[in-house]
PDB file of C-alpha atoms in Angstrom:
ATOM      1  CA  MET Z   1     211.729 -86.188-180.073  1.00 85.00           C
ATOM      2  CA  ALA Z   2     215.506 -86.036-179.554  1.00 86.00           C
ATOM      3  CA  VAL Z   3     215.160 -86.621-175.789  1.00 90.00           C
ATOM      4  CA  TYR Z   4     212.813 -89.572-176.371  1.00 90.00           C
ATOM      5  CA  ALA Z   5     215.158 -91.106-178.958  1.00 87.00           C
ATOM      6  CA  ALA Z   6     218.121 -90.705-176.580  1.00 90.00           C
ATOM      7  CA  ALA Z   7     216.180 -92.311-173.721  1.00 89.00           C
ATOM      8  CA  ILE Z   8     215.277 -95.304-175.913  1.00 90.00           C
ATOM      9  CA  GLU Z   9     218.880 -95.662-177.082  1.00 89.00           C
ATOM     10  CA  ILE Z  10     220.184 -95.692-173.515  1.00 91.00           C
ATOM     11  CA  SER Z  11     217.481 -97.807-171.844  1.00 89.00           C
ATOM     12  CA  ARG Z  12     216.797-100.307-174.665  1.00 89.00           C
ATOM     13  CA  PRO Z  13     213.329-101.066-173.200  1.00 87.00           C
ATOM     14  CA  ARG Z  14     211.807-104.532-173.464  1.00 83.00           C
ATOM     15  CA  ILE Z  15     208.577-104.250-175.493  1.00 86.00           C
ATOM     16  CA  THR Z  16     206.194-107.088-174.671  1.00 82.00           C
ATOM     17  CA  LEU Z  17     202.711-105.633-175.248  1.00 86.00           C
ATOM     18  CA  TYR Z  18     201.060-103.893-178.187  1.00 91.00           C
ATOM     19  CA  PRO Z  19     197.643-102.219-178.540  1.00 91.00           C
ATOM     20  CA  ASP Z  20     196.476-104.667-181.218  1.00 92.00           C
ATOM     21  CA  GLN Z  21     197.567-107.480-183.507  1.00 92.00           C
ATOM     22  CA  GLN Z  22     198.412-105.167-186.402  1.00 93.00           C
ATOM     23  CA  ALA Z  23     200.847-103.153-184.267  1.00 93.00           C
ATOM     24  CA  TYR Z  24     202.441-106.386-183.082  1.00 93.00           C
ATOM     25  CA  ASN Z  25     202.839-107.727-186.627  1.00 95.00           C
ATOM     26  CA  LEU Z  26     204.260-104.435-187.904  1.00 94.00           C
ATOM     27  CA  ALA Z  27     206.853-104.396-185.134  1.00 93.00           C
ATOM     28  CA  ARG Z  28     207.833-107.981-185.947  1.00 91.00           C
ATOM     29  CA  ALA Z  29     208.092-107.220-189.661  1.00 93.00           C
ATOM     30  CA  GLU Z  30     210.170-104.116-188.996  1.00 93.00           C
ATOM     31  CA  ARG Z  31     212.500-106.154-186.788  1.00 87.00           C
ATOM     32  CA  ALA Z  32     213.146-108.511-189.701  1.00 88.00           C
ATOM     33  CA  LEU Z  33     213.748-105.687-192.167  1.00 90.00           C
ATOM     34  CA  LEU Z  34     216.167-103.960-189.754  1.00 90.00           C
ATOM     35  CA  ALA Z  35     217.922-107.086-188.501  1.00 82.00           C
ATOM     36  CA  GLU Z  36     221.629-106.517-187.876  1.00 77.00           C
ATOM     37  CA  GLY Z  37     223.696-109.390-189.196  1.00 80.00           C
ATOM     38  CA  HIS Z  38     221.954-112.645-189.966  1.00 84.00           C
ATOM     39  CA  PRO Z  39     220.103-114.727-187.382  1.00 90.00           C
ATOM     40  CA  SER Z  40     221.171-118.365-187.270  1.00 93.00           C
ATOM     41  CA  THR Z  41     217.550-119.544-187.297  1.00 95.00           C
ATOM     42  CA  VAL Z  42     214.293-117.868-188.286  1.00 95.00           C
ATOM     43  CA  LEU Z  43     210.931-119.231-187.145  1.00 96.00           C
ATOM     44  CA  VAL Z  44     207.985-118.352-189.411  1.00 97.00           C
ATOM     45  CA  GLY Z  45     204.328-119.019-188.752  1.00 96.00           C
ATOM     46  CA  SER Z  46     201.192-117.727-187.096  1.00 96.00           C
ATOM     47  CA  SER Z  47     199.909-116.852-183.632  1.00 95.00           C
ATOM     48  CA  LEU Z  48     200.738-120.424-182.609  1.00 95.00           C
ATOM     49  CA  GLY Z  49     204.420-119.466-182.708  1.00 95.00           C
ATOM     50  CA  VAL Z  50     203.678-116.084-181.133  1.00 94.00           C
ATOM     51  CA  ARG Z  51     202.819-117.977-177.931  1.00 91.00           C
ATOM     52  CA  ILE Z  52     206.490-118.959-177.598  1.00 91.00           C
ATOM     53  CA  PRO Z  53     208.235-116.104-175.733  1.00 87.00           C
ATOM     54  CA  ASP Z  54     211.253-114.889-177.688  1.00 86.00           C
ATOM     55  CA  ASP Z  55     213.636-115.383-174.774  1.00 85.00           C
ATOM     56  CA  TRP Z  56     212.580-119.032-174.528  1.00 89.00           C
ATOM     57  CA  LEU Z  57     214.059-119.640-177.961  1.00 89.00           C
ATOM     58  CA  PRO Z  58     217.802-120.251-178.425  1.00 85.00           C
ATOM     59  CA  GLU Z  59     220.168-117.322-178.822  1.00 84.00           C
ATOM     60  CA  ASN Z  60     220.370-115.730-182.287  1.00 88.00           C
ATOM     61  CA  TRP Z  61     216.902-116.914-183.294  1.00 92.00           C
ATOM     62  CA  LEU Z  62     214.440-114.526-184.938  1.00 92.00           C
ATOM     63  CA  ASN Z  63     210.783-115.314-184.268  1.00 93.00           C
ATOM     64  CA  LEU Z  64     208.813-114.120-187.303  1.00 94.00           C
ATOM     65  CA  SER Z  65     205.548-115.724-186.256  1.00 95.00           C
ATOM     66  CA  LEU Z  66     202.734-113.266-187.031  1.00 96.00           C
ATOM     67  CA  GLY Z  67     199.250-113.167-185.552  1.00 95.00           C
ATOM     68  CA  GLY Z  68     196.474-114.072-188.004  1.00 93.00           C
ATOM     69  CA  MET Z  69     198.952-114.869-190.782  1.00 95.00           C
ATOM     70  CA  GLY Z  70     200.640-117.945-192.209  1.00 95.00           C
ATOM     71  CA  PRO Z  71     204.272-118.915-192.792  1.00 96.00           C
ATOM     72  CA  THR Z  72     204.491-117.545-196.350  1.00 95.00           C
ATOM     73  CA  THR Z  73     204.243-113.961-195.053  1.00 95.00           C
ATOM     74  CA  GLY Z  74     207.240-114.553-192.791  1.00 95.00           C
ATOM     75  CA  LEU Z  75     209.126-116.181-195.663  1.00 95.00           C
ATOM     76  CA  ALA Z  76     208.446-113.110-197.832  1.00 93.00           C
ATOM     77  CA  LEU Z  77     209.901-110.892-195.088  1.00 93.00           C
ATOM     78  CA  ILE Z  78     213.064-113.010-194.991  1.00 93.00           C
ATOM     79  CA  GLU Z  79     213.419-112.365-198.728  1.00 91.00           C
ATOM     80  CA  ALA Z  80     212.620-108.649-198.448  1.00 89.00           C
ATOM     81  CA  GLY Z  81     215.018-108.145-195.550  1.00 88.00           C
ATOM     82  CA  GLY Z  82     217.850-109.914-197.355  1.00 90.00           C
ATOM     83  CA  LEU Z  83     218.278-112.283-194.404  1.00 91.00           C
ATOM     84  CA  ARG Z  84     220.525-115.299-194.877  1.00 93.00           C
ATOM     85  CA  PRO Z  85     219.765-117.598-191.949  1.00 94.00           C
ATOM     86  CA  ARG Z  86     221.459-120.960-191.625  1.00 95.00           C
ATOM     87  CA  ARG Z  87     218.105-122.572-190.810  1.00 96.00           C
ATOM     88  CA  VAL Z  88     214.441-121.678-191.342  1.00 97.00           C
ATOM     89  CA  VAL Z  89     211.772-123.413-189.264  1.00 97.00           C
ATOM     90  CA  VAL Z  90     208.411-123.299-191.057  1.00 98.00           C
ATOM     91  CA  GLU Z  91     205.149-123.840-189.186  1.00 97.00           C
ATOM     92  CA  ILE Z  92     202.791-125.968-191.277  1.00 97.00           C
ATOM     93  CA  ASN Z  93     199.591-125.737-189.191  1.00 96.00           C
ATOM     94  CA  THR Z  94     198.450-122.607-191.035  1.00 96.00           C
ATOM     95  CA  VAL Z  95     199.875-123.171-194.524  1.00 96.00           C
ATOM     96  CA  ASP Z  96     196.421-122.526-196.001  1.00 95.00           C
ATOM     97  CA  VAL Z  97     196.503-118.861-194.888  1.00 95.00           C
ATOM     98  CA  ARG Z  98     197.399-116.655-197.851  1.00 92.00           C
ATOM     99  CA  LEU Z  99     200.366-114.301-198.034  1.00 92.00           C
ATOM    100  CA  ASP Z 100     199.751-110.769-196.719  1.00 90.00           C
ATOM    101  CA  GLY Z 101     201.482-108.586-199.295  1.00 84.00           C
ATOM    102  CA  ASN Z 102     200.672-105.324-197.496  1.00 89.00           C
ATOM    103  CA  LEU Z 103     202.618-105.990-194.317  1.00 90.00           C
ATOM    104  CA  GLN Z 104     206.040-105.367-195.841  1.00 87.00           C
ATOM    105  CA  ALA Z 105     204.898-102.092-197.424  1.00 88.00           C
ATOM    106  CA  GLU Z 106     203.438-100.859-194.114  1.00 90.00           C
ATOM    107  CA  ALA Z 107     206.555-101.838-192.169  1.00 90.00           C
ATOM    108  CA  SER Z 108     208.791-100.071-194.720  1.00 86.00           C
ATOM    109  CA  GLY Z 109     207.311 -96.564-194.362  1.00 83.00           C
ATOM    110  CA  PRO Z 110     206.731 -93.674-193.975  1.00 83.00           C
ATOM    111  CA  ILE Z 111     210.002 -93.114-192.058  1.00 88.00           C
ATOM    112  CA  PRO Z 112     212.864 -94.603-194.129  1.00 90.00           C
ATOM    113  CA  LEU Z 113     214.246 -97.888-192.859  1.00 90.00           C
ATOM    114  CA  ALA Z 114     217.823 -96.557-192.845  1.00 89.00           C
ATOM    115  CA  LEU Z 115     216.809 -93.766-190.462  1.00 91.00           C
ATOM    116  CA  ARG Z 116     214.950 -96.159-188.170  1.00 91.00           C
ATOM    117  CA  LYS Z 117     217.936 -98.475-188.147  1.00 89.00           C
ATOM    118  CA  ALA Z 118     220.134 -95.632-186.912  1.00 90.00           C
ATOM    119  CA  VAL Z 119     217.608 -94.136-184.454  1.00 91.00           C
ATOM    120  CA  ARG Z 120     215.814 -96.705-182.288  1.00 90.00           C
ATOM    121  CA  GLY Z 121     213.324 -94.150-180.996  1.00 91.00           C
ATOM    122  CA  LEU Z 122     211.792 -93.867-184.478  1.00 92.00           C
ATOM    123  CA  ARG Z 123     211.011 -97.571-184.778  1.00 92.00           C
ATOM    124  CA  ILE Z 124     207.467 -98.949-184.782  1.00 92.00           C
ATOM    125  CA  GLU Z 125     208.401-101.225-181.890  1.00 91.00           C
ATOM    126  CA  ASN Z 126     209.374 -98.275-179.697  1.00 92.00           C
ATOM    127  CA  ARG Z 127     206.277 -96.155-180.197  1.00 92.00           C
ATOM    128  CA  PRO Z 128     205.166 -94.514-176.914  1.00 92.00           C
ATOM    129  CA  ILE Z 129     201.940 -96.542-176.711  1.00 93.00           C
ATOM    130  CA  ASN Z 130     203.898 -99.816-176.927  1.00 91.00           C
ATOM    131  CA  LEU Z 131     206.341 -98.597-174.290  1.00 89.00           C
ATOM    132  CA  LEU Z 132     203.506 -97.552-171.977  1.00 90.00           C
ATOM    133  CA  LEU Z 133     201.606-100.830-172.318  1.00 88.00           C
ATOM    134  CA  SER Z 134     204.746-102.886-171.764  1.00 84.00           C
ATOM    135  CA  GLY Z 135     205.622-100.823-168.692  1.00 80.00           C
ATOM    136  CA  PHE Z 136     202.198-101.379-167.126  1.00 76.00           C
ATOM    137  CA  GLY Z 137     202.306-105.054-168.095  1.00 68.00           C
ATOM    138  CA  ALA Z 138     205.636-105.522-166.334  1.00 64.00           C
ATOM    139  CA  LEU Z 139     204.026-104.365-163.080  1.00 59.00           C
ATOM    140  CA  ARG Z 140     201.604-107.321-163.056  1.00 62.00           C
ATOM    141  CA  PRO Z 141     202.890-110.229-160.938  1.00 53.00           C
ATOM    142  CA  GLY Z 142     204.011-113.116-163.128  1.00 53.00           C
ATOM    143  CA  SER Z 143     203.395-111.151-166.328  1.00 51.00           C
ATOM    144  CA  HIS Z 144     206.689-112.317-167.814  1.00 59.00           C
ATOM    145  CA  GLN Z 145     208.738-115.362-166.920  1.00 67.00           C
ATOM    146  CA  SER Z 146     212.178-115.012-168.457  1.00 73.00           C
ATOM    147  CA  PRO Z 147     214.707-117.844-168.266  1.00 79.00           C
ATOM    148  CA  GLY Z 148     216.738-115.847-165.744  1.00 67.00           C
ATOM    149  CA  PRO Z 149     220.478-115.714-165.035  1.00 61.00           C
ATOM    150  CA  GLY Z 150     220.933-119.499-165.241  1.00 69.00           C
ATOM    151  CA  GLY Z 151     220.118-119.451-168.943  1.00 80.00           C
ATOM    152  CA  LEU Z 152     217.629-121.307-171.074  1.00 83.00           C
ATOM    153  CA  LYS Z 153     218.878-124.828-170.318  1.00 82.00           C
ATOM    154  CA  ALA Z 154     218.563-124.352-166.571  1.00 86.00           C
ATOM    155  CA  ALA Z 155     215.120-122.776-166.981  1.00 85.00           C
ATOM    156  CA  CYS Z 156     213.936-125.717-169.085  1.00 85.00           C
ATOM    157  CA  GLU Z 157     215.102-128.188-166.457  1.00 82.00           C
ATOM    158  CA  ALA Z 158     213.317-126.224-163.725  1.00 83.00           C
ATOM    159  CA  LEU Z 159     209.947-126.020-165.484  1.00 82.00           C
ATOM    160  CA  PRO Z 160     207.094-127.686-163.570  1.00 76.00           C
ATOM    161  CA  ARG Z 161     205.349-130.579-165.302  1.00 67.00           C
ATOM    162  CA  THR Z 162     201.839-129.787-164.076  1.00 61.00           C
ATOM    163  CA  PRO Z 163     199.696-128.780-167.067  1.00 57.00           C
ATOM    164  CA  ASP Z 164     197.768-125.506-167.210  1.00 56.00           C
ATOM    165  CA  ALA Z 165     194.050-125.543-166.569  1.00 58.00           C
ATOM    166  CA  ILE Z 166     191.678-125.210-169.536  1.00 58.00           C
ATOM    167  CA  ALA Z 167     187.920-125.118-170.046  1.00 59.00           C
ATOM    168  CA  ALA Z 168     186.735-128.075-172.146  1.00 62.00           C
ATOM    169  CA  ASP Z 169     184.049-126.137-174.017  1.00 70.00           C
ATOM    170  CA  VAL Z 170     186.536-123.833-175.778  1.00 73.00           C
ATOM    171  CA  VAL Z 171     188.207-126.841-177.412  1.00 77.00           C
ATOM    172  CA  ALA Z 172     184.847-127.955-178.833  1.00 79.00           C
ATOM    173  CA  ARG Z 173     184.368-124.513-180.422  1.00 80.00           C
ATOM    174  CA  GLU Z 174     187.791-124.665-182.083  1.00 85.00           C
ATOM    175  CA  VAL Z 175     187.097-128.192-183.391  1.00 84.00           C
ATOM    176  CA  GLU Z 176     183.968-126.824-185.067  1.00 86.00           C
ATOM    177  CA  ARG Z 177     186.070-124.187-186.832  1.00 84.00           C
ATOM    178  CA  GLN Z 178     188.573-126.805-187.973  1.00 86.00           C
ATOM    179  CA  ILE Z 179     185.929-129.152-189.428  1.00 86.00           C
ATOM    180  CA  GLN Z 180     185.839-127.233-192.710  1.00 87.00           C
ATOM    181  CA  ALA Z 181     188.731-128.535-194.838  1.00 88.00           C
ATOM    182  CA  PRO Z 182     190.463-126.031-197.180  1.00 91.00           C
ATOM    183  CA  VAL Z 183     189.257-125.853-200.786  1.00 93.00           C
ATOM    184  CA  PRO Z 184     191.656-128.262-202.570  1.00 94.00           C
ATOM    185  CA  ALA Z 185     192.603-125.792-205.325  1.00 95.00           C
ATOM    186  CA  GLU Z 186     193.317-123.049-202.770  1.00 95.00           C
ATOM    187  CA  LEU Z 187     195.349-125.378-200.584  1.00 96.00           C
ATOM    188  CA  ASP Z 188     197.355-126.534-203.617  1.00 96.00           C
ATOM    189  CA  ARG Z 189     198.092-122.900-204.470  1.00 96.00           C
ATOM    190  CA  ARG Z 190     199.283-122.107-200.934  1.00 96.00           C
ATOM    191  CA  VAL Z 191     201.447-125.227-200.768  1.00 97.00           C
ATOM    192  CA  SER Z 192     202.952-124.392-204.179  1.00 97.00           C
ATOM    193  CA  GLU Z 193     203.868-120.921-202.883  1.00 96.00           C
ATOM    194  CA  LEU Z 194     205.492-122.539-199.875  1.00 96.00           C
ATOM    195  CA  LYS Z 195     207.423-124.938-202.090  1.00 96.00           C
ATOM    196  CA  VAL Z 196     208.805-122.088-204.226  1.00 96.00           C
ATOM    197  CA  ALA Z 197     209.960-120.216-201.111  1.00 95.00           C
ATOM    198  CA  VAL Z 198     211.543-123.369-199.676  1.00 96.00           C
ATOM    199  CA  GLU Z 199     213.431-124.038-202.920  1.00 95.00           C
ATOM    200  CA  LYS Z 200     214.815-120.476-202.898  1.00 95.00           C
ATOM    201  CA  LEU Z 201     216.055-120.854-199.345  1.00 96.00           C
ATOM    202  CA  SER Z 202     217.537-124.277-200.009  1.00 95.00           C
ATOM    203  CA  GLY Z 203     219.282-122.889-203.086  1.00 95.00           C
ATOM    204  CA  ARG Z 204     221.059-120.391-200.835  1.00 93.00           C
ATOM    205  CA  GLY Z 205     222.248-123.173-198.549  1.00 95.00           C
ATOM    206  CA  ALA Z 206     219.686-122.761-195.766  1.00 96.00           C
ATOM    207  CA  GLU Z 207     218.294-125.821-194.015  1.00 96.00           C
ATOM    208  CA  VAL Z 208     214.485-125.738-194.074  1.00 97.00           C
ATOM    209  CA  VAL Z 209     212.707-127.636-191.293  1.00 97.00           C
ATOM    210  CA  LEU Z 210     208.945-128.176-191.173  1.00 98.00           C
ATOM    211  CA  LEU Z 211     207.301-127.728-187.793  1.00 97.00           C
ATOM    212  CA  GLU Z 212     203.875-128.911-186.695  1.00 96.00           C
ATOM    213  CA  TRP Z 213     202.999-127.233-183.426  1.00 95.00           C
ATOM    214  CA  PRO Z 214     201.223-129.582-181.002  1.00 93.00           C
ATOM    215  CA  VAL Z 215     197.530-128.786-180.629  1.00 91.00           C
ATOM    216  CA  ASP Z 216     194.638-130.505-178.873  1.00 87.00           C
ATOM    217  CA  PRO Z 217     194.273-134.079-180.251  1.00 88.00           C
ATOM    218  CA  LEU Z 218     190.700-133.357-181.401  1.00 87.00           C
ATOM    219  CA  VAL Z 219     191.900-130.328-183.379  1.00 89.00           C
ATOM    220  CA  ALA Z 220     194.847-132.277-184.827  1.00 92.00           C
ATOM    221  CA  ALA Z 221     192.412-134.909-186.143  1.00 92.00           C
ATOM    222  CA  ALA Z 222     189.992-132.354-187.652  1.00 92.00           C
ATOM    223  CA  PRO Z 223     189.652-132.225-191.488  1.00 93.00           C
ATOM    224  CA  ARG Z 224     191.502-128.901-191.905  1.00 94.00           C
ATOM    225  CA  GLN Z 225     194.639-130.066-190.120  1.00 95.00           C
ATOM    226  CA  VAL Z 226     194.552-133.509-191.748  1.00 96.00           C
ATOM    227  CA  ALA Z 227     194.315-131.957-195.241  1.00 96.00           C
ATOM    228  CA  ILE Z 228     197.146-129.486-194.584  1.00 97.00           C
ATOM    229  CA  ARG Z 229     199.399-132.171-193.133  1.00 96.00           C
ATOM    230  CA  ALA Z 230     198.862-134.484-196.112  1.00 97.00           C
ATOM    231  CA  ALA Z 231     199.369-131.736-198.717  1.00 97.00           C
ATOM    232  CA  VAL Z 232     202.645-130.514-197.191  1.00 97.00           C
ATOM    233  CA  ARG Z 233     204.027-134.030-196.772  1.00 96.00           C
ATOM    234  CA  ALA Z 234     203.225-134.822-200.409  1.00 97.00           C
ATOM    235  CA  ALA Z 235     204.781-131.595-201.754  1.00 97.00           C
ATOM    236  CA  LEU Z 236     207.918-131.547-199.569  1.00 96.00           C
ATOM    237  CA  PRO Z 237     208.694-135.183-198.748  1.00 95.00           C
ATOM    238  CA  GLY Z 238     212.433-134.781-198.263  1.00 91.00           C
ATOM    239  CA  LEU Z 239     212.403-132.166-195.501  1.00 96.00           C
ATOM    240  CA  ARG Z 240     212.886-132.792-191.828  1.00 96.00           C
ATOM    241  CA  TRP Z 241     209.589-132.735-189.920  1.00 96.00           C
ATOM    242  CA  LEU Z 242     209.355-131.795-186.246  1.00 94.00           C
ATOM    243  CA  SER Z 243     206.403-132.164-183.902  1.00 90.00           C
ATOM    244  CA  PRO Z 244     207.808-131.336-180.462  1.00 89.00           C
ATOM    245  CA  ALA Z 245     205.933-132.619-177.446  1.00 76.00           C
ATOM    246  CA  ALA Z 246     206.662-132.214-173.766  1.00 66.00           C
ATOM    247  CA  GLY Z 247     204.485-134.508-171.695  1.00 69.00           C
ATOM    248  CA  GLU Z 248     200.908-133.540-170.989  1.00 76.00           C
ATOM    249  CA  LEU Z 249     200.347-130.294-172.885  1.00 81.00           C
ATOM    250  CA  GLN Z 250     197.421-127.920-172.609  1.00 84.00           C
ATOM    251  CA  THR Z 251     196.049-125.277-174.949  1.00 86.00           C
ATOM    252  CA  GLU Z 252     193.981-122.215-174.173  1.00 85.00           C
ATOM    253  CA  ASP Z 253     191.471-122.877-176.928  1.00 86.00           C
ATOM    254  CA  GLY Z 254     192.403-126.176-178.551  1.00 86.00           C
ATOM    255  CA  LEU Z 255     194.925-124.474-180.841  1.00 89.00           C
ATOM    256  CA  HIS Z 256     197.137-122.010-178.942  1.00 91.00           C
ATOM    257  CA  LEU Z 257     199.423-123.394-176.255  1.00 90.00           C
ATOM    258  CA  ALA Z 258     198.858-122.216-172.688  1.00 87.00           C
ATOM    259  CA  PRO Z 259     201.830-120.345-171.130  1.00 86.00           C
ATOM    260  CA  LEU Z 260     203.494-123.217-169.286  1.00 87.00           C
ATOM    261  CA  SER Z 261     202.991-125.623-172.176  1.00 88.00           C
ATOM    262  CA  ALA Z 262     204.418-123.068-174.631  1.00 91.00           C
ATOM    263  CA  ARG Z 263     207.628-122.938-172.626  1.00 90.00           C
ATOM    264  CA  GLN Z 264     207.761-126.729-172.396  1.00 90.00           C
ATOM    265  CA  VAL Z 265     207.371-127.018-176.168  1.00 92.00           C
ATOM    266  CA  ALA Z 266     210.076-124.377-176.775  1.00 92.00           C
ATOM    267  CA  CYS Z 267     212.468-126.516-174.733  1.00 90.00           C
ATOM    268  CA  ALA Z 268     211.396-129.684-176.583  1.00 91.00           C
ATOM    269  CA  LEU Z 269     211.861-127.938-179.937  1.00 92.00           C
ATOM    270  CA  GLU Z 270     215.478-127.077-179.187  1.00 88.00           C
ATOM    271  CA  LEU Z 271     216.163-130.659-178.090  1.00 87.00           C
ATOM    272  CA  GLU Z 272     214.646-132.086-181.297  1.00 89.00           C
ATOM    273  CA  LEU Z 273     216.619-129.711-183.504  1.00 89.00           C
ATOM    274  CA  SER Z 274     219.897-130.514-181.808  1.00 84.00           C
ATOM    275  CA  ALA Z 275     219.304-134.299-181.924  1.00 73.00           C
TER     276      ALA Z 275
END
């Protein structure tokens, strides 16, 4: 255990793959609870934001997008971790997904957070299985495209504009799932929870920005997305609203951005925020 912990401390391995979504979410939650200092910007949301590679976001950002969850879970982790970001970017596409109250408890134990903060080898993120998967993943050609030595700005300028390929039938399946609009009372409850969290952050001086990730136009026009969009706009009319686009975008399934498009949108997001 001591040798493993020392090796992790020295090598600081890059963990990019996890055995399942729960392991990924736990590692993300732990990262928020153990954050050193305060990130300038925190991004909260679902697997839509997970598609944006962390190193394609500006420096000192914390990506708290969580697979299968909504933004309120990320907002709860900001509160639990005592983070004081200057800006919080809140994904609205999945506002109707309820808060997962168990994630924080799972990420907090059984090894005390203070011990994990001091010893990197004890962290959820650095479990041997995650290290092994990430090591094998790094061997695949093109498995990770980092911005490189020129930095994020240079990488954004060098991105090709040719969209990724996508099968048309998968979009139709996602549209079918989005046809069912949220139950109005449930949506109102979720939006109210979001509003309370936003007011807390604003009271501490944080800028809260609403973000609608670009999705396939058919999905964006489906009843679920239309209802969510209208409810959030009505409840939080005074907040800045971003919907970054970057030319002809493609998704893998109508909802989640394909790799090249995800990088293009990350670049567009930074430009919109700095405008």
